[in-house]
Coordinates of C-alpha atoms in Angstrom, one line a residue:
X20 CA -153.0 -133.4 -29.0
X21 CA -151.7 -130.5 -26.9
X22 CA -152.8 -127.8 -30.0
X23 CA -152.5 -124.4 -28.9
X24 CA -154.6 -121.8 -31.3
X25 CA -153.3 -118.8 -32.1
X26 CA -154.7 -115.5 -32.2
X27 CA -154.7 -115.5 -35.9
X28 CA -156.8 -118.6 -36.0
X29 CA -154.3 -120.8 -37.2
X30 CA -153.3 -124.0 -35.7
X31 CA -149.3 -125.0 -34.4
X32 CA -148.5 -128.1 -33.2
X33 CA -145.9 -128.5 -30.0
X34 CA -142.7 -129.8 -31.4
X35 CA -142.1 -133.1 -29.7
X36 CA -139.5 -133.6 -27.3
X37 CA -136.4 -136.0 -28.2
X38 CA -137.1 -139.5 -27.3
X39 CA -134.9 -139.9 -24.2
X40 CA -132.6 -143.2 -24.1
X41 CA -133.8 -144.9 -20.4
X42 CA -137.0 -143.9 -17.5
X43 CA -135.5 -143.5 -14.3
X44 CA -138.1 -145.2 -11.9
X45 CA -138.6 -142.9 -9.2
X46 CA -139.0 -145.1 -6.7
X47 CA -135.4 -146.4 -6.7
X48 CA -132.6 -144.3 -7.5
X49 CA -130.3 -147.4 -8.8
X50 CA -131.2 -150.6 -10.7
X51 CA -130.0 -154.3 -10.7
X52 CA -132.5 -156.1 -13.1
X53 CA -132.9 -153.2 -15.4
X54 CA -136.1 -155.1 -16.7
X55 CA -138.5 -154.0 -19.5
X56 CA -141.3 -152.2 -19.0
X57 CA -144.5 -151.2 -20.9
X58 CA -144.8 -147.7 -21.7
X59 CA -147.7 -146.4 -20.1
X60 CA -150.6 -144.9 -21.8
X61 CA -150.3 -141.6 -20.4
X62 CA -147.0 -141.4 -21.9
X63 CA -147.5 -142.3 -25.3
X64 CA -145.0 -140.2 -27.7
X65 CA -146.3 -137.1 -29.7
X66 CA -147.0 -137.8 -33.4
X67 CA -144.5 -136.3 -35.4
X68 CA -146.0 -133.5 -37.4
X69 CA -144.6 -130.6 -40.1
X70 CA -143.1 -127.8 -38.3
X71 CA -144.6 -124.6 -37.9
X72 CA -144.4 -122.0 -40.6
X73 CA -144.1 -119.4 -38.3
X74 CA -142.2 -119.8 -34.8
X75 CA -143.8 -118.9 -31.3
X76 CA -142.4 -115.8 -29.6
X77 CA -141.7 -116.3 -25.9
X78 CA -144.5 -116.3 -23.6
X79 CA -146.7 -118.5 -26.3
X80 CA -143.4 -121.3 -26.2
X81 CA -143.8 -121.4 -22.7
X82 CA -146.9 -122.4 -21.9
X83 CA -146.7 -124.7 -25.1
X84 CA -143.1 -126.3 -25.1
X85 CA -144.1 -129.0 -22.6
X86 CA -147.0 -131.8 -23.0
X87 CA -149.7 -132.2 -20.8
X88 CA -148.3 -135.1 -18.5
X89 CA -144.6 -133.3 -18.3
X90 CA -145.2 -130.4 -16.1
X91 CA -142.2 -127.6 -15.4
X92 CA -140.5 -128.0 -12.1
X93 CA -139.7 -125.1 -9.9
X94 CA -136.2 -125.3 -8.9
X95 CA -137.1 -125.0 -5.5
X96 CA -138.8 -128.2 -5.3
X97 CA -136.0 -129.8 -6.8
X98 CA -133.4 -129.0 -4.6
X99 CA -135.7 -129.6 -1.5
X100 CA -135.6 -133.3 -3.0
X101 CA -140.1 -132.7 -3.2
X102 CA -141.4 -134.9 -6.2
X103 CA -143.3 -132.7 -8.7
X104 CA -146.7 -133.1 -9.5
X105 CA -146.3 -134.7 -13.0
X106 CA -143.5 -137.0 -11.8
X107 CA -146.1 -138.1 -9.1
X108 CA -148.5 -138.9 -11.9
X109 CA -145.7 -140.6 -13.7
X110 CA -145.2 -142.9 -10.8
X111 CA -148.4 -143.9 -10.7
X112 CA -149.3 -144.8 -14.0
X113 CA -146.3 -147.5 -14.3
X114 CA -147.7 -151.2 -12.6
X115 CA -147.3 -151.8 -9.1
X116 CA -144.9 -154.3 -9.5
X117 CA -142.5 -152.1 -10.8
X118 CA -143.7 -149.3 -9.2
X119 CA -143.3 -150.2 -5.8
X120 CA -139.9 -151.5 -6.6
X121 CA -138.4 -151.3 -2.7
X122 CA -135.5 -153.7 -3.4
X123 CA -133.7 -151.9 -5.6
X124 CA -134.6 -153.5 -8.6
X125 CA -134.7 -151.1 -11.6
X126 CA -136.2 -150.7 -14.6
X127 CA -134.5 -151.6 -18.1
X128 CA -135.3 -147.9 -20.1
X129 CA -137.2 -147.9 -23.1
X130 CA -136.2 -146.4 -25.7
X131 CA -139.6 -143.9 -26.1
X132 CA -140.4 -143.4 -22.3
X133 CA -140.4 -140.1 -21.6
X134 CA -138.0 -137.7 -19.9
X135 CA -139.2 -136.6 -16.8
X136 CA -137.6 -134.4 -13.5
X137 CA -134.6 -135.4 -11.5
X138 CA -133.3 -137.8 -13.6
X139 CA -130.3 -135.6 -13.7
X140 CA -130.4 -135.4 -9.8
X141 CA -130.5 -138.9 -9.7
X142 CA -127.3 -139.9 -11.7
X143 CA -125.4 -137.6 -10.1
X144 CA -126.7 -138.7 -6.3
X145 CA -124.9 -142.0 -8.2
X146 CA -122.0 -140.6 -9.1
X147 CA -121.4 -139.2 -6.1
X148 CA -121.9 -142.3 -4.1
X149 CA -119.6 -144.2 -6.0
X150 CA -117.1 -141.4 -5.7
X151 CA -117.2 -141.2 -1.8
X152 CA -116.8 -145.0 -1.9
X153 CA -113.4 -144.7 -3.6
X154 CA -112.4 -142.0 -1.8
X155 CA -113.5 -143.8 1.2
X156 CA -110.8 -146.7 0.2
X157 CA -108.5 -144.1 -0.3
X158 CA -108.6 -142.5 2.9
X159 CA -108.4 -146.3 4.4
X160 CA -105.0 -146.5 2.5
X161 CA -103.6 -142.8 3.5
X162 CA -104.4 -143.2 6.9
X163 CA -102.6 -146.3 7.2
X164 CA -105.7 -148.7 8.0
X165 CA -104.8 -152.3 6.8
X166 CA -107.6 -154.9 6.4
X167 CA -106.5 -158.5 7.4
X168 CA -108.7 -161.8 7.1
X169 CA -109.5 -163.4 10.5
X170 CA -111.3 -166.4 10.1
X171 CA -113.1 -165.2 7.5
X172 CA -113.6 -162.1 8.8
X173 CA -112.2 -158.6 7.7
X174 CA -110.4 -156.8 10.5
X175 CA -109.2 -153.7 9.9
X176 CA -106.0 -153.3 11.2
X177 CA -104.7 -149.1 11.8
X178 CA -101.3 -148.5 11.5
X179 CA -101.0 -147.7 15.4
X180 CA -101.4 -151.6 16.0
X181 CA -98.3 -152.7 13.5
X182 CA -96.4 -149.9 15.0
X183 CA -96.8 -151.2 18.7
X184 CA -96.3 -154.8 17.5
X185 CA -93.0 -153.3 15.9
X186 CA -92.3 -151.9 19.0
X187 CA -92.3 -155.4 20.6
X188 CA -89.0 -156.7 18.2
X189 CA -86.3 -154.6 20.7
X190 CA -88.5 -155.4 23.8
X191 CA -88.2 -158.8 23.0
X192 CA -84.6 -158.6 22.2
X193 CA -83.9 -156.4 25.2
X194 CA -85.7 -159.0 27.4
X195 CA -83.9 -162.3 25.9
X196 CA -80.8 -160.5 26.6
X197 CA -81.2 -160.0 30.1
X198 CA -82.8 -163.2 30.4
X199 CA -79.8 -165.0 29.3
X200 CA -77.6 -162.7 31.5
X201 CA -80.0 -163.5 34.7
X202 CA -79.8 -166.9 34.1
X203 CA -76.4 -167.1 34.3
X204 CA -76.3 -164.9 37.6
X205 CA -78.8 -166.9 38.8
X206 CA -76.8 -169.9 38.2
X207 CA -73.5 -168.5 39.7
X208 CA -75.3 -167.8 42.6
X209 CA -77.0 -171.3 42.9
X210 CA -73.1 -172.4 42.6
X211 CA -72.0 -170.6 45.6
X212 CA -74.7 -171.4 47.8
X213 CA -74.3 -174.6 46.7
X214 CA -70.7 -174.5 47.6
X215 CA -70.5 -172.4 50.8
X216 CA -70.6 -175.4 53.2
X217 CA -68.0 -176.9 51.7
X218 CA -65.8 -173.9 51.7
X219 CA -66.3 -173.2 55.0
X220 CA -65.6 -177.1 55.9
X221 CA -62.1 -176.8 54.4
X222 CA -61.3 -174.0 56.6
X223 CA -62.3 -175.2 59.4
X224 CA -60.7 -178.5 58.9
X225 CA -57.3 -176.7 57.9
X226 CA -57.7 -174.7 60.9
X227 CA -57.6 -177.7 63.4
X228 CA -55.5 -179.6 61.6
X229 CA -52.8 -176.3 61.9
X230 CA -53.5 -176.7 66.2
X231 CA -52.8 -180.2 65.7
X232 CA -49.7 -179.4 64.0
X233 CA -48.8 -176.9 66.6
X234 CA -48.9 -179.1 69.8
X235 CA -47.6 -181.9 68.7
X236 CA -43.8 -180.1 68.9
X237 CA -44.2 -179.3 72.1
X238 CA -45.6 -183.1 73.3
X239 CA -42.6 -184.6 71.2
X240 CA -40.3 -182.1 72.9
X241 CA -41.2 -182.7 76.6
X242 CA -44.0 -185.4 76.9
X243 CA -45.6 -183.4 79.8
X244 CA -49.7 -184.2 80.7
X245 CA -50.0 -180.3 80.0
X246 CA -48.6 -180.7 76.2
X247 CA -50.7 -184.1 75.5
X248 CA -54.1 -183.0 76.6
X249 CA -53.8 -180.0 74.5
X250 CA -52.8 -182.3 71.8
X251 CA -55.8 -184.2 72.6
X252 CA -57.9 -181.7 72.3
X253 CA -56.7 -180.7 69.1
X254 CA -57.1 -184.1 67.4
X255 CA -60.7 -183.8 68.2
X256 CA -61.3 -181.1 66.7
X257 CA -59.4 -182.1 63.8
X258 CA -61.9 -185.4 63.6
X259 CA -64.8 -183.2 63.9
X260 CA -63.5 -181.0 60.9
X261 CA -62.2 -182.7 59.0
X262 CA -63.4 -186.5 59.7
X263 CA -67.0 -185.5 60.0
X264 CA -67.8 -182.2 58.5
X265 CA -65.7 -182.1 55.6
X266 CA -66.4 -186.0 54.4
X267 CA -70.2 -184.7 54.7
X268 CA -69.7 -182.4 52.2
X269 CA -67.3 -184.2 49.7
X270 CA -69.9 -187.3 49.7
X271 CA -72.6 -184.6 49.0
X272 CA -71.0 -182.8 46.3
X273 CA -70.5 -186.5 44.5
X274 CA -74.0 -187.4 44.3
X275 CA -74.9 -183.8 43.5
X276 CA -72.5 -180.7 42.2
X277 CA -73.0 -178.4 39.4
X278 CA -69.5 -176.8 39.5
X279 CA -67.8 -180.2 38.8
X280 CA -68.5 -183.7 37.1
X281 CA -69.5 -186.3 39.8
X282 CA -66.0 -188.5 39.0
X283 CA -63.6 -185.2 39.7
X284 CA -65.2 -185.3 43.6
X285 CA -65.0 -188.8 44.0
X286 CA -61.7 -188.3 43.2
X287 CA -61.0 -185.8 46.0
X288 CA -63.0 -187.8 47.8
X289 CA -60.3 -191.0 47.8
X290 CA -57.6 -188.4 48.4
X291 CA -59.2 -186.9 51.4
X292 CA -59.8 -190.3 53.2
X293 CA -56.0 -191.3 52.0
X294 CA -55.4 -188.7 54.1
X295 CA -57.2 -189.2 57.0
X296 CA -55.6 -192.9 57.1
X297 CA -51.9 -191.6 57.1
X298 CA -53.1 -188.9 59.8
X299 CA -54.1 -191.9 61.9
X300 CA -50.7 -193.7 61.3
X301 CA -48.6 -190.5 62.0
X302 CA -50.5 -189.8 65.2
X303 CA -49.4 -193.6 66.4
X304 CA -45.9 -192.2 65.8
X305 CA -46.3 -189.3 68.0
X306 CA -48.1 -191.0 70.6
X307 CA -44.9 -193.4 71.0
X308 CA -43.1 -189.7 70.6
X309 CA -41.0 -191.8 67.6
X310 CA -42.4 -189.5 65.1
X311 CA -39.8 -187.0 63.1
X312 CA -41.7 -183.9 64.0
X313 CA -40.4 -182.0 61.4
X314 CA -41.6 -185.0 59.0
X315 CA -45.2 -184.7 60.6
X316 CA -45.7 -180.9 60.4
X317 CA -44.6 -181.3 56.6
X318 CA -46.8 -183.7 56.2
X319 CA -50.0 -181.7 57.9
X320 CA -48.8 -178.7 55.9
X321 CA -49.2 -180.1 52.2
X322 CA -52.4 -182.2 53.8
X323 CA -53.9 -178.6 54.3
X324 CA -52.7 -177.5 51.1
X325 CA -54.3 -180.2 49.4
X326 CA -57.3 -179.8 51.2
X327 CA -57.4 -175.6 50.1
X328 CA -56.7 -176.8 46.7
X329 CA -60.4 -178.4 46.3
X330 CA -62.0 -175.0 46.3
X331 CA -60.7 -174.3 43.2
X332 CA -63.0 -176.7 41.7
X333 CA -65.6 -174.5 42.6
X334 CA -63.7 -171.3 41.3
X335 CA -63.7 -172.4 38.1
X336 CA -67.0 -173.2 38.0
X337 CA -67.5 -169.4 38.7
X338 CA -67.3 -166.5 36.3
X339 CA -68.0 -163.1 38.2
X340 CA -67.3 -165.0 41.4
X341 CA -64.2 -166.8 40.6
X342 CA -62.0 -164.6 41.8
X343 CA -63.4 -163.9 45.1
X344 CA -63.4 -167.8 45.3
X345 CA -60.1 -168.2 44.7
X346 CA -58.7 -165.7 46.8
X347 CA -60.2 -168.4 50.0
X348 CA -57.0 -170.7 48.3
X349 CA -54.9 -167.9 49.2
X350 CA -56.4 -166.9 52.5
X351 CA -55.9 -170.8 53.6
X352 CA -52.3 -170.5 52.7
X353 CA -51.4 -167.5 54.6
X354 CA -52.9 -169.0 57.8
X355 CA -51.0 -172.3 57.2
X356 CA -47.6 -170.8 56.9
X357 CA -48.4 -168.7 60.1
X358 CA -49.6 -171.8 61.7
X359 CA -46.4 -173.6 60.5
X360 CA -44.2 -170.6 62.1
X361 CA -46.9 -170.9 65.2
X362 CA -46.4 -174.3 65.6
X363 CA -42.1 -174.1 65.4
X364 CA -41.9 -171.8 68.0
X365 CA -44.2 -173.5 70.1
X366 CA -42.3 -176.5 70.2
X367 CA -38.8 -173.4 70.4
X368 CA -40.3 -171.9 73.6
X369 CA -41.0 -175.5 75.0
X370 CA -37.4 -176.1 74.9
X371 CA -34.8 -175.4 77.6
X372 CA -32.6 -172.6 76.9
X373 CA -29.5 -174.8 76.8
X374 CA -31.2 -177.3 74.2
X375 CA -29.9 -177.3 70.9
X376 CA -32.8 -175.2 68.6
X377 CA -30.5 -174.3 65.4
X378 CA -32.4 -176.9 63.6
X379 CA -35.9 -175.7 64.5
X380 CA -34.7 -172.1 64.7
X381 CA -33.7 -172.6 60.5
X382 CA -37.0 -174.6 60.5
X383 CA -39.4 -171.5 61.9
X384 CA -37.3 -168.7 59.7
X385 CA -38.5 -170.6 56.6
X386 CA -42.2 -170.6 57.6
X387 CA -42.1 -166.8 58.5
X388 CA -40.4 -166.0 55.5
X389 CA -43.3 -167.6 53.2
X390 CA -46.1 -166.5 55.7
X391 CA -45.0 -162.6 55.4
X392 CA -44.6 -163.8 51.3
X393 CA -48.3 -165.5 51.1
X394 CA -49.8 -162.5 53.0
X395 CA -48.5 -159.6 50.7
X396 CA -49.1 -162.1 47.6
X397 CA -52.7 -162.2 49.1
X398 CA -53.1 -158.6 49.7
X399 CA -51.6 -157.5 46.2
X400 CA -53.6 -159.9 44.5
X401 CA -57.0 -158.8 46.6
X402 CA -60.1 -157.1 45.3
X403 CA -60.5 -154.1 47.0
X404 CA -63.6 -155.2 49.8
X405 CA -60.9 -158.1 50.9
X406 CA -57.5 -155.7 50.4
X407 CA -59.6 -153.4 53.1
X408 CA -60.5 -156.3 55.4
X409 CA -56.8 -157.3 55.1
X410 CA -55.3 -153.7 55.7
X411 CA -57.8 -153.5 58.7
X412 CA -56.7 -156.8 60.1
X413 CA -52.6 -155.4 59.8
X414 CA -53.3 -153.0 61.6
X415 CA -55.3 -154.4 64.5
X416 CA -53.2 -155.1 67.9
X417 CA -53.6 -158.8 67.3
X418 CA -51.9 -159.0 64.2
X419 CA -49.5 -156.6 64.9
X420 CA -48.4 -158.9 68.3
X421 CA -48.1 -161.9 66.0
X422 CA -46.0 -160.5 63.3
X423 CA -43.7 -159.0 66.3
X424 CA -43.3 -162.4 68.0
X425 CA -42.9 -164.4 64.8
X426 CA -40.2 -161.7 63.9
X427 CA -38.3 -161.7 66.9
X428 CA -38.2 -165.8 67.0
X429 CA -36.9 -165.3 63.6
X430 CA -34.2 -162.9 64.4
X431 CA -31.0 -164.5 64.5
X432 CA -29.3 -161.9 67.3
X433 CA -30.8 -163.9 70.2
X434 CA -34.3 -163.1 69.2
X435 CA -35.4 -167.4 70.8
X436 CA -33.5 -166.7 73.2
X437 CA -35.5 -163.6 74.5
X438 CA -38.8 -165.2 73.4
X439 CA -37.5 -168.2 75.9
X440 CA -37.0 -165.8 79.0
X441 CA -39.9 -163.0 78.4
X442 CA -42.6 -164.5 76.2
X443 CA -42.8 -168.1 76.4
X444 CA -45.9 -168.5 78.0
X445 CA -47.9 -166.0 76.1
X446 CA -46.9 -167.3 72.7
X447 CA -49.2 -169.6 72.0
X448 CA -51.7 -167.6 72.4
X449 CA -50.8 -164.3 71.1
X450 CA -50.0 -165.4 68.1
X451 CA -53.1 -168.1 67.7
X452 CA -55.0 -164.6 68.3
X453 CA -53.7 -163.1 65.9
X454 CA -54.5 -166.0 63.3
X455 CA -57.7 -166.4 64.6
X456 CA -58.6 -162.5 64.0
X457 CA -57.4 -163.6 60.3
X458 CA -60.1 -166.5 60.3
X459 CA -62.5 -164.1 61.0
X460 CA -61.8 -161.9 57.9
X461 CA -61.7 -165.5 55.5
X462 CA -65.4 -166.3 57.1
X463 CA -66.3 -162.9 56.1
X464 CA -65.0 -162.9 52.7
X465 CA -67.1 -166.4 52.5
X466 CA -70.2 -164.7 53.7
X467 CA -69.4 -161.7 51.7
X468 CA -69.3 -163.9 47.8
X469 CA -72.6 -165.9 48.7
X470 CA -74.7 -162.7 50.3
X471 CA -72.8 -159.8 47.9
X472 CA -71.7 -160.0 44.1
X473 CA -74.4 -162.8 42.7
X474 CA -77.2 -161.5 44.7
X475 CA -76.2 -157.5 43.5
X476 CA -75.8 -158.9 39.7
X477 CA -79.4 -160.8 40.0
X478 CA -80.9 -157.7 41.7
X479 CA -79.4 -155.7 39.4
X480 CA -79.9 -157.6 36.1
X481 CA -83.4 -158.2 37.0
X482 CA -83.9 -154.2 38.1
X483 CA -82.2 -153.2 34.5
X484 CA -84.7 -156.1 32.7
X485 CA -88.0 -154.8 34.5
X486 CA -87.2 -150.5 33.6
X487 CA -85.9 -151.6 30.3
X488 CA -89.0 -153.2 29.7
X489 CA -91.0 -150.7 31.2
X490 CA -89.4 -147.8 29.2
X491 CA -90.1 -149.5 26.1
X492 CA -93.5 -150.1 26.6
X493 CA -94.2 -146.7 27.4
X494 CA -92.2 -145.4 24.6
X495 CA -95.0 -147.7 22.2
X496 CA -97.8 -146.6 24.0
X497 CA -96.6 -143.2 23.4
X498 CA -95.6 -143.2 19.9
X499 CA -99.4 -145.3 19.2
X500 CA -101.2 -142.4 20.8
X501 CA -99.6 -139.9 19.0
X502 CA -100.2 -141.6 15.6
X503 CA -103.5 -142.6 17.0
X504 CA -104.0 -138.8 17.4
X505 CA -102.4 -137.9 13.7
X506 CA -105.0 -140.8 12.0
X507 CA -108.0 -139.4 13.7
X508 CA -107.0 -135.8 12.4
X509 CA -106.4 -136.9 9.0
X510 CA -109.3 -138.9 8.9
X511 CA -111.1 -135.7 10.1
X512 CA -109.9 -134.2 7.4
X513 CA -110.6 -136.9 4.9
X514 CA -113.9 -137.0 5.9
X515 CA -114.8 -132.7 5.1
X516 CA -112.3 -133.4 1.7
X517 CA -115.2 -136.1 0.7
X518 CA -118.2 -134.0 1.8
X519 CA -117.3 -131.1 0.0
X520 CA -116.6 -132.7 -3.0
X521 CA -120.2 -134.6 -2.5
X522 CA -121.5 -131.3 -1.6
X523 CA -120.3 -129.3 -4.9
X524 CA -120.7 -133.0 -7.2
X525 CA -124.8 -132.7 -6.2
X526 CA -125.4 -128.9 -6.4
X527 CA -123.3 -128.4 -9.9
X528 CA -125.5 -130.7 -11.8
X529 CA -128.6 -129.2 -10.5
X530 CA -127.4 -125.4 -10.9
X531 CA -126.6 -125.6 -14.0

């Protein structure tokens, strides 16, 4: 087969080719089965024969150096991917079973098929394939792309999404903090508007209870209508208070309080109804004008102490509060010593100027003295909103007529006498003017805790929680795009990296 005659007559056979290892089928560039096939006819293997005694020169080996069915390939056609002519006929000789292999199942070589063109094409298309796969996995890796199991599933996870779920540790942190510190403004402020009735009950029962003590001097003194109807109409008020008002809120705060235990206001409870009943007996007294009036002023004065002393209960309930609740004890005190004064030199100016007033006279001194002594106590001890409200109060004309008639009664050069001949009749109520211009700042002071501090610290925690929170998120969304930005670019980058080496991995083989 496939002799070639020369011109001197004599016959050379081709050389045969080397028996290649494997067949590539054609029609499948991989294999899975690698199954044995029959060689075909058409590619039956040369006979071996001698060698030739004399070797071909160039142009005779090339149309010889190739059998009949193995046809020479432009390299053209092979790197347009075109099958050749004899690889077509190759095809077609194999069975159609195998020939028509479409599902990727190869053949198993044989060990005398043929070689025939783009078999080297075809490895390499492999080898190139299974390349970009790894680097494929690599570039999952470098760019930070984790692949996580989700009900069976493979989600693949980029590193932007673990960095904004980082992201979330501090936000969560920053948010529990100023939950907890919410909460417990919150709290404070359910406290005080728990508790604002009630402090605002004890000064108004203090208050009527310090008229009470203040008429009764001058009813004991000279029994007139005049002196008992104001009396009267002080012991109403006191019932109203203190009786009515201020039992409303004790029984209240014992079935429900969260600044004390239920048992600490029943407690005060008893006390402030043990004082009520001993009210009632000492009024009998001074109706039958039997009553020690110095004994029943004392009395009222520590009853109005006790009653002051309940809203520390409440301060001590409070934290950022407590001081601004405390200072109400304070407030109460001042305005009971100046009631006490009030009340002494009412019951001085009702008397005649030839009575004997040493004992009262010693009695008022002693109340002045610890009124001017609560009030600067009270001042120094202020937080700067009440030291202003106080300052503006000492300087108003009301205050400053009180503290000149309580001073002058207190004077011991003749001051009662003068208050006897020029201002007896407008002491009661300049200086009751001058206390109730001091109420007025207390009320404020209670409307200024429930309405200022734990609302500003709620608004403000809550303000610092939601911009916090807000600047966090940003600074993740932020910092994801970014990397977001920085993956796609490396992937970019990845992605030319792999083609070219695809790129020079296919045309090396072929080249060369």
């Amino acid at each position: 087969m496939n002799q070639k005659r020369k011109p001197d007559g004599g016959a050379h056979r081709v050389p045969p080719l080397p028996a290649p290892s494997r067949a590539v089928n054609f029609a499948s560039s991989t294999g899975k089965n690698n199954k044995k096939s029959p060689t075909p006819a058409a590619a039956a293997p040369v006979r071996q024969t001698a060698p030739p005694q004399q070797p071909p020169d160039d142009q005779e080996w090339e149309r010889t150096s190739a059998p009949e069915h193995c046809t020479a390939v432009p390299m053209e056609l092979v790197s347009q991917g075109a099958p050749p002519a004899g690889l077509a006929r190759a095809e077609a000789s194999l069975p159609g079973s195998i020939a028509d292999d479409d599902d990727d199942d190869g053949l198993a070589p044989d060990a005398e098929s043929p070689i025939v063109a783009g078999d080297d094409a075809t490895v390499s298309d492999r080898s190139s394939n299974s390349a970009a796969t790894t680097a494929s996995d690599a570039t999952n890796k470098n760019i930070g792309t984790t692949t996580v199991r989700v009900c069976g599933t493979k989600v693949r996870v980029p590193f932007t999404v673990w960095t904004f779920v980082a992201m979330l540790v501090p936000i969560g942190l920053l948010v529990a903090v100023m939950a907890m510190r919410l909460e417990d403004a919150t709290s404070e402020l359910a406290i005080i508007a728990d508790h604002k009735p009630f402090a605002e009950a004890v000064g108004s029962c203090g208050g009527w209870l310090m008229r009470e003590r203040g008429t009764l001097g001058a009813y004991l003194v000279s029994g007139s209508d005049e002196a008992r109807t104001a009396l009267d109409t002080n012991r109403a008020g006191v019932d109203v208070a203190c009786g009515d008002e201020l039992t409303a809120r004790l029984r209240e705060l014992t079935h429900k309080s969260n600044a004390a235990p239920s048992a600490v206001w029943q407690r005060e409870m008893k006390r402030h109804i043990a004082m009520l009943s001993a009210l009632a007996v000492w009024r009998g007294e001074v109706n039958a004008r039997r009553a020690d009036g110095r004994a029943v002023r004392a009395f009222l004065t520590d009853s109005i102490t006790v009653s002051s002393e309940m809203l520390t209960l409440v301060a001590d309930a409070l934290d950022k509060a407590g001081r601004s609740f405390a200072a109400l004890v304070t407030l109460v005190a001042t305005r009971n010593y100046l009631g006490l004064a009030r009340g002494v030199g009412n019951a001085i100016a009702a008397q005649p100027p030839s009575a004997n007033i040493s004992a009262l006279l010693n009695e008022h001194r002693d109340a002045d003295a610890q009124a001017h002594v609560a009030f600067n106590m009270l001042r120094g001890t202020a937080e700067p909103s009440l030291r202003k409200k106080l300052d503006g109060w000492a300087e108003s004309a009301e205050a400053r007529r009180m503290w000149e008639l309580l001073d002058t009664m207190a004077d011991p050069n003749g001051g009662a006498q003068r208050i006897q001949r020029e201002s007896a009749a407008a002491w009661w109520p300049d200086v009751s003017a001058g206390m109730a211009a001091l109420s007025d700042v207390e009320q404020a002071h209670i409307n200024r805790i429930h309405s200022g501090e734990a609302r500003v610290d709620v608004r403000d925690s809550a303000l610092v929680m939601s911009l916090g929170t807000l600047a966090c998120l940003v600074a993740a969304g932020l910092l994801a795009h970014r990397q977001s930005r920085v993956r796609q670019q490396l992937e970019a980058q990845m992605l030319r990296q792999q083609r070219t080496k695809a790129a020079v991995s296919a045309f090396v083989p072929r080249f060369f």
